[in-house]
Coordinates of C-alpha atoms and ligand atoms in Angstrom, one line a residue:
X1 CA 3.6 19.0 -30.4
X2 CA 6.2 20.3 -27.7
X3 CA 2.9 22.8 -26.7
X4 CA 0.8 19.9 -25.8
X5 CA 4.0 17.9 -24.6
X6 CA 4.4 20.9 -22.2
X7 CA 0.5 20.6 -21.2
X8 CA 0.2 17.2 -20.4
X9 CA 3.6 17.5 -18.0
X10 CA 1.5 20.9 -16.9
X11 CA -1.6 18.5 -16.0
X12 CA 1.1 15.6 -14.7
X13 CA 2.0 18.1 -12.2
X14 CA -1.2 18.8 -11.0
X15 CA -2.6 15.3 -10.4
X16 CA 0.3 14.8 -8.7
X17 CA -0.2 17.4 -6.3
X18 CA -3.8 17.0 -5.3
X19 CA -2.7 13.0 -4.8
X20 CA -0.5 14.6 -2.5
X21 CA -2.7 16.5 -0.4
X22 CA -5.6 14.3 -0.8
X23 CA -4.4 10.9 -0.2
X24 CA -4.6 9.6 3.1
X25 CA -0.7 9.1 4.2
X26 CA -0.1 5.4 5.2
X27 CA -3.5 4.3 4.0
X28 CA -2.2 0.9 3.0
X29 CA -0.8 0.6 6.5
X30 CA -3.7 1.8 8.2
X31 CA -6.2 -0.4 6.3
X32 CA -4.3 -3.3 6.4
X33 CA -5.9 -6.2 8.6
X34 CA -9.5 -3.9 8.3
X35 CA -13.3 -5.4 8.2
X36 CA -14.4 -5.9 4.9
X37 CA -17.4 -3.2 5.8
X38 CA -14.2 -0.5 6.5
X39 CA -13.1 -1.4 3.3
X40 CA -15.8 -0.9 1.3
X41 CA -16.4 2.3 3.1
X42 CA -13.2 3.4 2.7
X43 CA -13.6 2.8 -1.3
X44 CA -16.8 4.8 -1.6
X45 CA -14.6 7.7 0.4
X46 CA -12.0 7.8 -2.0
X47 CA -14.5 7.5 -4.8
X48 CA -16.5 10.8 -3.8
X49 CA -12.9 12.6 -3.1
X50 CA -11.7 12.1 -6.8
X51 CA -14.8 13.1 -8.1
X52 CA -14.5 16.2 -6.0
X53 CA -11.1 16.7 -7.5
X54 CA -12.0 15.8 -10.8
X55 CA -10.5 12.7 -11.4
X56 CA -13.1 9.8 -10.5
X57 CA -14.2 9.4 -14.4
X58 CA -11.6 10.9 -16.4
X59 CA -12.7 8.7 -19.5
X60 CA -16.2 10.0 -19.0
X61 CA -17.9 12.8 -21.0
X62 CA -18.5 15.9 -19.4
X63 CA -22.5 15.8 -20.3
X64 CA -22.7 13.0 -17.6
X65 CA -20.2 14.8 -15.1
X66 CA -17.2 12.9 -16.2
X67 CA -13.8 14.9 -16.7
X68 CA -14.1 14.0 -20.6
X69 CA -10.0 13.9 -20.3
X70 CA -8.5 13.1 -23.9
X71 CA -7.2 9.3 -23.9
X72 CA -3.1 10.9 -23.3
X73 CA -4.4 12.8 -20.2
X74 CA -6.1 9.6 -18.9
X75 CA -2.2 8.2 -19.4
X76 CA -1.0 10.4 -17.2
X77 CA -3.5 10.4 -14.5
X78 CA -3.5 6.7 -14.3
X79 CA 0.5 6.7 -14.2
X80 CA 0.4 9.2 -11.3
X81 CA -2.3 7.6 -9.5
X82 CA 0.6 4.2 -9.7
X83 CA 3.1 6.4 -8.8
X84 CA 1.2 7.3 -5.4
X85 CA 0.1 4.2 -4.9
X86 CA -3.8 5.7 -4.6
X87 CA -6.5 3.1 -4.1
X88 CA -7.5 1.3 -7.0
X89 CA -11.1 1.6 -7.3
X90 CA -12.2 -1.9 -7.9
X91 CA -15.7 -1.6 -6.1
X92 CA -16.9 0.6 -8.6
X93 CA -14.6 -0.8 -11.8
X94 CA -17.8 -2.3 -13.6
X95 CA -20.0 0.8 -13.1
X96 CA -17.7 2.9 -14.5
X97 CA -16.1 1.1 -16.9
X98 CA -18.6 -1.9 -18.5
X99 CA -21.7 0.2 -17.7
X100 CA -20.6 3.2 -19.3
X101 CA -19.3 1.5 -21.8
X102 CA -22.0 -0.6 -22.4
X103 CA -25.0 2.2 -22.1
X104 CA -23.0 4.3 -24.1
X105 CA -22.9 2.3 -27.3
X106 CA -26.0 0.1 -26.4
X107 CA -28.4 1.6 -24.1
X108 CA -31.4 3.9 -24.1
X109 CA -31.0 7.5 -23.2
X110 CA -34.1 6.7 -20.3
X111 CA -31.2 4.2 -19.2
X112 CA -28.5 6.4 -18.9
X113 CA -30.2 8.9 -17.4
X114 CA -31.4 6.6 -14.9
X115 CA -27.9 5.1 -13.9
X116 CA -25.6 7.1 -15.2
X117 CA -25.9 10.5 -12.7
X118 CA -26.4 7.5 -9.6
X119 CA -22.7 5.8 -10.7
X120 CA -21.0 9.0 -10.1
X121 CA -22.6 9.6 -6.7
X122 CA -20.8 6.5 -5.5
X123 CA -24.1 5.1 -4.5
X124 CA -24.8 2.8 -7.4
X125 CA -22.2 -0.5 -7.6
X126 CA -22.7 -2.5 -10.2
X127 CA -21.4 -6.4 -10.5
X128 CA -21.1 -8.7 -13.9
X129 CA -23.1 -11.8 -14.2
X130 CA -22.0 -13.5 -17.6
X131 CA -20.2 -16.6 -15.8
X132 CA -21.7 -20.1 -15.1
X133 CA -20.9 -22.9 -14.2
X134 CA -21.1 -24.3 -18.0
X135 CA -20.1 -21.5 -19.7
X136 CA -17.1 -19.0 -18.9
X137 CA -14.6 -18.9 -21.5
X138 CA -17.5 -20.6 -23.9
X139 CA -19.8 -17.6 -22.8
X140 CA -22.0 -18.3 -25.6
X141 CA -22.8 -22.0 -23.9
X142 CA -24.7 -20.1 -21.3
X143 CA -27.8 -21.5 -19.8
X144 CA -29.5 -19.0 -17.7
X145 CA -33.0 -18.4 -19.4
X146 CA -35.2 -15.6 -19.6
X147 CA -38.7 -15.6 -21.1
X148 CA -40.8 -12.7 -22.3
X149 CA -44.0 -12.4 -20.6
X150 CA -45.7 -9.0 -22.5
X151 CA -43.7 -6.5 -21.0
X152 CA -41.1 -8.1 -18.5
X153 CA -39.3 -11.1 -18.4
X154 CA -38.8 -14.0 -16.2
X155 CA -35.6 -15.0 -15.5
X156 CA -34.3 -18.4 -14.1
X157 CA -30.8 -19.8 -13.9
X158 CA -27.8 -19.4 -11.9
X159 CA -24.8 -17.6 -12.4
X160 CA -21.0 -17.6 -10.7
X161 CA -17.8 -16.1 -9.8
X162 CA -20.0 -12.6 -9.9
X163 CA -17.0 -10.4 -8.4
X164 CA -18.5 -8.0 -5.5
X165 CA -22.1 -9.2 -6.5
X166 CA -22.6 -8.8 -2.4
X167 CA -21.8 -5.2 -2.2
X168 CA -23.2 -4.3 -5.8
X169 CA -27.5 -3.2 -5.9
X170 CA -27.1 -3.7 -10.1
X171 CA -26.3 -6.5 -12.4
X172 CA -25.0 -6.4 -15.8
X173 CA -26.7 -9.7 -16.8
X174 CA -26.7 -11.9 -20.0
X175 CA -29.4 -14.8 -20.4
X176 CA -31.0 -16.5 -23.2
X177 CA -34.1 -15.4 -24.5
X178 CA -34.3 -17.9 -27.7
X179 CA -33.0 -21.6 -27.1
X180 CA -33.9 -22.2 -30.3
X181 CA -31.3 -20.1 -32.2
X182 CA -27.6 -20.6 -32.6
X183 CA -26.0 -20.1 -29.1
X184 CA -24.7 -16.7 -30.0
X185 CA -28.0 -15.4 -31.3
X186 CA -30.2 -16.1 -28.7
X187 CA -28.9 -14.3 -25.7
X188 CA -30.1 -10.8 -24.4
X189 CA -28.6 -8.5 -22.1
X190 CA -30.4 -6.8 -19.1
X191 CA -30.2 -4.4 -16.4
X192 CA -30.9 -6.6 -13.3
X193 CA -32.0 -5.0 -10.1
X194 CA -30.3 -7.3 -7.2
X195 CA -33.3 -6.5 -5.0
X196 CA -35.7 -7.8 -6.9
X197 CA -37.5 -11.0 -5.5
X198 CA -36.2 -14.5 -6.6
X199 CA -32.3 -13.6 -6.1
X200 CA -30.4 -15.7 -3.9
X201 CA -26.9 -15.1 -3.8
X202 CA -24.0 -17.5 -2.3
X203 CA -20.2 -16.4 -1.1
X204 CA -17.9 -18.3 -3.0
X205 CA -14.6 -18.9 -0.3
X206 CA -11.3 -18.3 -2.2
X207 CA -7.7 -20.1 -1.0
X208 CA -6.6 -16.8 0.2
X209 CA -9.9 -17.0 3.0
X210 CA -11.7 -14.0 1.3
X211 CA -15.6 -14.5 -0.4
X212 CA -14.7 -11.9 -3.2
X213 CA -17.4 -13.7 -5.8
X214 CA -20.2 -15.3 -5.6
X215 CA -23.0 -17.4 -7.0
X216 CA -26.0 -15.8 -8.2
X217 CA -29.2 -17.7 -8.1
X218 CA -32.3 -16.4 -10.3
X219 CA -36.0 -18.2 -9.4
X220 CA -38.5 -16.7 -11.2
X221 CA -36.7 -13.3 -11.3
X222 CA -39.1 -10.6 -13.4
X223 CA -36.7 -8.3 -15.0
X224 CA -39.1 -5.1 -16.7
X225 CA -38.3 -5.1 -20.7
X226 CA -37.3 -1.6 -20.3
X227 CA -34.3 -3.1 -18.4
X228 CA -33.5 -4.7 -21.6
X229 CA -29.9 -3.3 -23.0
X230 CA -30.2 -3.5 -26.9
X231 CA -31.9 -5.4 -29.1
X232 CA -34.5 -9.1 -27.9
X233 CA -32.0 -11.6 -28.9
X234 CA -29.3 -8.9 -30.0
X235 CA -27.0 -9.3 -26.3
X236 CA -23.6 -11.1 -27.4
X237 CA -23.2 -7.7 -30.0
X238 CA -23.7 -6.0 -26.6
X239 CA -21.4 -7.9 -24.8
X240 CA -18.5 -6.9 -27.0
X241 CA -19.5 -3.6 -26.1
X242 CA -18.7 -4.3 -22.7
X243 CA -15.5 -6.3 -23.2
X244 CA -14.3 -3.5 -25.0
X245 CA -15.3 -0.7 -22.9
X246 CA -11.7 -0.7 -21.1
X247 CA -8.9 0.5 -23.4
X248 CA -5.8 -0.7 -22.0
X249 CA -5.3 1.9 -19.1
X250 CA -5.6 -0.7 -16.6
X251 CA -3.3 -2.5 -17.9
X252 CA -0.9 0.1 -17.6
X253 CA -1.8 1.5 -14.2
X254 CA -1.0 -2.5 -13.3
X255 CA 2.1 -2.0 -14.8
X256 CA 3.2 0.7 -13.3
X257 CA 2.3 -0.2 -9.8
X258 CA 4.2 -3.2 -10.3
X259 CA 7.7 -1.6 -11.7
X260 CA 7.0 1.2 -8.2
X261 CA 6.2 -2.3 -6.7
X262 CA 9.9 -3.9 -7.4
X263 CA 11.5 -1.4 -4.8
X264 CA 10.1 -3.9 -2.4
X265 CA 11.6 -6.7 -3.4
X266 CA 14.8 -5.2 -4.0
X267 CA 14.9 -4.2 -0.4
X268 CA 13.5 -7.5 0.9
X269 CA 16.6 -9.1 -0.9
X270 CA 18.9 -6.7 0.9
X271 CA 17.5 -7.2 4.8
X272 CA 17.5 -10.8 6.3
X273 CA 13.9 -11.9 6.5
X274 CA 13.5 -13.7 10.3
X275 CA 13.3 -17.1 9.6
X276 CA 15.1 -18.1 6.4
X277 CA 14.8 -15.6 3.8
X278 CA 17.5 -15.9 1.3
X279 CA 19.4 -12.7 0.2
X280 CA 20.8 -10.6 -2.7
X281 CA 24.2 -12.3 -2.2
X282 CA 22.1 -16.0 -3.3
X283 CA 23.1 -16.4 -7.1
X284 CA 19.3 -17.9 -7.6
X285 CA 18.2 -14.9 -5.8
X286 CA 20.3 -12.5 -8.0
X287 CA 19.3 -14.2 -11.3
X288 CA 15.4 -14.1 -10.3
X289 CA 15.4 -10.3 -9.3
X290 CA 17.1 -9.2 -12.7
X291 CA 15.1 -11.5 -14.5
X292 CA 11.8 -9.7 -12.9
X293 CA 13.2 -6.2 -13.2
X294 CA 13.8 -7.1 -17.2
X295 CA 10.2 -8.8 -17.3
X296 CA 8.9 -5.5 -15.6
X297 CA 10.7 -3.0 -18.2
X298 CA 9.4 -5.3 -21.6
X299 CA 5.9 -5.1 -19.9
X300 CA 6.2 -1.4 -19.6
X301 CA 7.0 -1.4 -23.3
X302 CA 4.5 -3.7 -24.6
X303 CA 1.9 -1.2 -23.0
X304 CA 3.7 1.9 -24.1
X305 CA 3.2 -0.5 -27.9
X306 CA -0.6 -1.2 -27.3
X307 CA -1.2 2.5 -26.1
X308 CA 0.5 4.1 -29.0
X309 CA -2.0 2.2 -31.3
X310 CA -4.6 3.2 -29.3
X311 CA -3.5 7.0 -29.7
X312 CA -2.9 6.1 -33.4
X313 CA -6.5 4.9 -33.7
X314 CA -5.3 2.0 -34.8
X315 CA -7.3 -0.1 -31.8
X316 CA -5.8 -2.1 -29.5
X317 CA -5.4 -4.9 -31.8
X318 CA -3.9 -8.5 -30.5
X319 CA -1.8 -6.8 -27.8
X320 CA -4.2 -6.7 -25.3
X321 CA -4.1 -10.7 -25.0
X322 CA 0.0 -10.8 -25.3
X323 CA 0.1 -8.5 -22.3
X324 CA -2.9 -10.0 -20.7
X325 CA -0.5 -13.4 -20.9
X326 CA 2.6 -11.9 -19.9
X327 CA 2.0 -9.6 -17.1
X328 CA -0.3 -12.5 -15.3
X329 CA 2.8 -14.7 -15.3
X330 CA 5.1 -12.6 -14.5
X331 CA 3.0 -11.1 -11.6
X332 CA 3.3 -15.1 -10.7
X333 CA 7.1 -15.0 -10.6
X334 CA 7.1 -11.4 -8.9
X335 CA 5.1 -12.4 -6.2
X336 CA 6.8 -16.0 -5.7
X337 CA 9.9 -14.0 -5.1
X338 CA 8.4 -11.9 -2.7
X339 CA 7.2 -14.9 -0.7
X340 CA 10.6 -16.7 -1.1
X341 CA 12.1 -13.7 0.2
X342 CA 9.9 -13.2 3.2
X343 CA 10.8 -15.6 5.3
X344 CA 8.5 -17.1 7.9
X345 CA 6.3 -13.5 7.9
X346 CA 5.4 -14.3 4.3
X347 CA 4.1 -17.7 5.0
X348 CA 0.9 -15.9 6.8
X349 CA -1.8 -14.8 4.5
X350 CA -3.0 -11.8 5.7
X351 CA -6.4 -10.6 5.0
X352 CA -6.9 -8.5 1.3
X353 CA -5.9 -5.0 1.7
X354 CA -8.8 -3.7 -0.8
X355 CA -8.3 -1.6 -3.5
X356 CA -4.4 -2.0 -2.2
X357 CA -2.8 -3.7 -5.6
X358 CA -1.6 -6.6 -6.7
X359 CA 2.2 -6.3 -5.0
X360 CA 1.1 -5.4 -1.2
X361 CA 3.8 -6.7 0.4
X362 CA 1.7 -9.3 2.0
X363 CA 3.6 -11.6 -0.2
X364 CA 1.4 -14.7 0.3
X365 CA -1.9 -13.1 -0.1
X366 CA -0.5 -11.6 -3.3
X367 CA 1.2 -14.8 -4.1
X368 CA -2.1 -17.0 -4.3
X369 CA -4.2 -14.0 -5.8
X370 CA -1.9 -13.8 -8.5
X371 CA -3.0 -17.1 -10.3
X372 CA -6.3 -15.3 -10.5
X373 CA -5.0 -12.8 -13.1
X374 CA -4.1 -16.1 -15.3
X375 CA -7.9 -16.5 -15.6
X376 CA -10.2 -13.7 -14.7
X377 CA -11.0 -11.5 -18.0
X378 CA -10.0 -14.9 -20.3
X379 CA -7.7 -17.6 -19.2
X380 CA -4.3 -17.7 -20.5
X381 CA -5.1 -20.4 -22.8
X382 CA -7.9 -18.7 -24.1
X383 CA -5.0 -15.9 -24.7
X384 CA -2.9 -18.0 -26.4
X385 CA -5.6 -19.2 -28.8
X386 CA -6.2 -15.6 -29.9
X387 CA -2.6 -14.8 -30.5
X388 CA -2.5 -18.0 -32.5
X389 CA -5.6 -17.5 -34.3
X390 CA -5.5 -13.8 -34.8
X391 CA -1.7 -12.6 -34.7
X392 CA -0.3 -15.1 -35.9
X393 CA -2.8 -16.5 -38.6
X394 CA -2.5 -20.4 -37.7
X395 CA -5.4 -22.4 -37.8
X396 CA -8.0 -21.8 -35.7
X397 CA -9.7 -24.5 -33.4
X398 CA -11.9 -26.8 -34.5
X399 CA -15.8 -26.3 -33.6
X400 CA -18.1 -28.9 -32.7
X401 CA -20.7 -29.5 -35.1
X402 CA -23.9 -27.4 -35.1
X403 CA -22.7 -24.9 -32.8
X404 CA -22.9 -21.5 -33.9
Ligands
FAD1 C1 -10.7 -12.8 -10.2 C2 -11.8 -13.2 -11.1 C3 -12.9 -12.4 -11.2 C4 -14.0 -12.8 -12.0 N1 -15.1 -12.0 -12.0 C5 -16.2 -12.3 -12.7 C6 -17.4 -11.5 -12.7 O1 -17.4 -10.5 -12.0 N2 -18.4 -11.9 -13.5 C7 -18.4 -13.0 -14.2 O2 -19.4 -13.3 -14.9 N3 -17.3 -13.8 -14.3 C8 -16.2 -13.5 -13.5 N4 -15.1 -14.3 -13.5 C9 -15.1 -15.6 -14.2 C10 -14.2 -15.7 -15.4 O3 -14.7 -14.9 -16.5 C11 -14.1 -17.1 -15.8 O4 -13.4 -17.8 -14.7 C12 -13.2 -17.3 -17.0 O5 -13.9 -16.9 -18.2 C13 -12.9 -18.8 -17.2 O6 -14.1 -19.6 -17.2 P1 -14.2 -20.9 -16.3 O7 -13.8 -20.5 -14.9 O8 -15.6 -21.4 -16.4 O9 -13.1 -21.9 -16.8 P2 -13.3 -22.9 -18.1 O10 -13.8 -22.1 -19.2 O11 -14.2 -24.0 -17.7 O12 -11.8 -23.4 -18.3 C14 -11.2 -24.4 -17.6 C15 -9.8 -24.6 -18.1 O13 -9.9 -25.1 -19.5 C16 -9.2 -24.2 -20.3 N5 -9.9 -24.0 -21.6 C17 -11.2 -23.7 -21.8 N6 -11.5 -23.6 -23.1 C18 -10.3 -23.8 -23.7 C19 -9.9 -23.8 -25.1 N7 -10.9 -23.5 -26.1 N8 -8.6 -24.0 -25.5 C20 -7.7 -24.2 -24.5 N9 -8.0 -24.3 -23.2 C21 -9.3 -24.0 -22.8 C22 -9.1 -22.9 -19.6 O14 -8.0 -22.1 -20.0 C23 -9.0 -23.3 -18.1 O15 -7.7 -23.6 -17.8 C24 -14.0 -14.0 -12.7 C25 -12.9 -14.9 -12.6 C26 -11.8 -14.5 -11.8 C27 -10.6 -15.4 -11.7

């Protein structure tokens, strides 16, 4: 016990000094205000720079060129990475996450072989097109049909809110293949190349000014059947694969930005904002900082809770929900502060600082991304019926008849 105690503060050390000679000093400052093309470059730098060093898949297996780190080393890198305040690397989050995760459990070895060496290059991005506009926390409602013609299939719907779908060259697509069965049954899961003919895709403008999603538009689309992922029919069992594929380290990298995060707010309270913003010596002011700081260190636990299971092998259980629920509101209330804080500076949205967080210090941008986290990955309603249902065994929600 103390021996691997003593190696995983060994291997703490060491991520924390390549971060240090690796990362770009001031990156946040110097990519703040960027093109989004500068972003995205800048993404697919630091991408190829921790693969060099080892860490751009730690929860890969070495056979595919991951680092293969066991689940407490992946702790620790992703608490360091926090700690520097390192890029997140949200352009390739569904490639390595849901596609490995996904081809991994579900996928042909022809599959992996063919996407798996091109993810870690940095050259493949992949985006998620499970969304319409019918059917997002009903996934199972969902519309967009494909039909098997011999050996491919033709594909025609539309799909939304497909995060980065306009830098991505792959889909991770879910469409159903038999209308006649039960909504769960009949859905298949492909592979779908964005190039292919037939694809049409639309910006979706957010409040904050940014296009960060978009609307996906199949005509005709032919998808080859050995893009199929699974079983003809089999896709929502492959789907779970996918939603489970992340194991909670986000969650605590999130975290832990945002308790490295409060620093800011701490010193916005103590230096007068031009323009209005109210200070430590405000008892409002005073009461909403501690009451964030406390909301910060229960978060911290409730990971440390879920993680411990994890390492247990218990799974994640319920937790991931509770924390899903409580760290998008309180990133609400965070941010809020931050804005009332700012003064006048924090009335102007400035554009998103990629990759950059969810606490920038561009405390409006942050402010009106933050009601995002209240829905993307299930809404918080959809968070509190699983609590209900699953943790705390009330009765679950009535279905309408004949659905499945
Ligand atoms: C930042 C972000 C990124 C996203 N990225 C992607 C992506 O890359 N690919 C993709 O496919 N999708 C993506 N989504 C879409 C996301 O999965 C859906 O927005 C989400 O599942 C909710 O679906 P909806 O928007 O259709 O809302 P709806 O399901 O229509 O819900 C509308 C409202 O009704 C409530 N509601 C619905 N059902 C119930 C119920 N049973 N009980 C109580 N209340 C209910 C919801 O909580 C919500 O308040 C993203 C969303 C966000 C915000």
């Amino acid at each position: 016990m103390i021996d691997e105690l003593k190696k995983l503060e060994g291997f703490r050390q060491e991520v924390r000094g390549w971060l240090l000679a690796n990362l770009p000093a001031d990156w946040q400052a110097k990519m703040r205000g960027a093109a989004e093309a500068d972003h995205v470059a800048f993404q697919k730098f630091w991408f190829r720079k921790m693969m060099e060093g080892g860490y751009g898949a730690p929860h890969w297996a070495r056979e595919w060129g991951g680092s293969g780190f066991s689940f407490a080393e992946q702790i620790v890198l992703y608490e360091e990475i926090a700690r520097a305040g390192a890029p997140r690397l949200i352009l390739y989050f569904i490639a390595l996450h849901h596609v490995y995760g996904t081809l991994t459990a579900c996928g042909s070895e022809e599959q992996r072989r063919r996407h798996f060496p091109a993810v870690l290059t940095g050259d493949e991005i992949w985006c998620q097109g499970f969304s319409e506009p019918n059917a997002g926390s009903d996934l199972a409602s969902l519309r967009c049909r494909a039909e098997r013609r011999g050996d491919r299939f033709i594909v025609n719907g539309q799909k939304t809110w497909s995060s980065n779908a306009h830098h991505a060259r792959y889909c991770l697509l879910l469409a159903r293949t038999d209308p006649q069965a039960t909504k769960t049954r009949g859905i298949s899961y492909f592979i779908l190349d964005l190039k292919t003919p037939g694809i049409s895709l639309r910006p979706i403008k957010q409040i904050t000014g940014e296009a960060h999603f978009n609307e996906l538009f199949l005509d005709d689309v032919e998808i080859p059947a050995e893009n199929l992922i699974g079983a003809e029919h089999g896709g929502w069992a492959v789907a779970q694969a996918t939603l489970s594929s992340e194991r909670g380290l986000t969650i605590l990298e999130l975290a832990e930005r945002m308790r490295n995060g409060f620093g800011m707010l701490l010193k916005a309270a103590q230096s007068p904002a031009p323009m209005g913003g109210q200070l430590i010596d405000d008892d409002e002011i005073r009461r909403r900082l501690i009451d964030v700081h406390t909301r910060i260190q229960a978060l911290r636990l409730l990971v440390n809770n879920m993680l411990g299971r994890v390492l247990r092998g218990e799974g994640a259980g319920v937790e991931p929900s509770i924390i899903k629920v409580y760290y998008s509101e309180l990133l609400r209330d965070f941010t809020d502060l931050g804005v009332t804080l700012g003064g006048i500076g924090a009335q102007y949205a400035e554009p998103i600082l990629m990759g950059g967080g969810n606490e920038t210090g561009n405390w409006m941008q942050d402010y009106l991304y933050s009601w995002a986290w209240t829905i993307s990955g299930g809404t918080s309603e959809i968070q509190r019926n699983i609590i209900a249902e699953k943790a705390l065994g009330l009765p679950r929600e009535p279905k309408l008849a004949g659905v499945g």
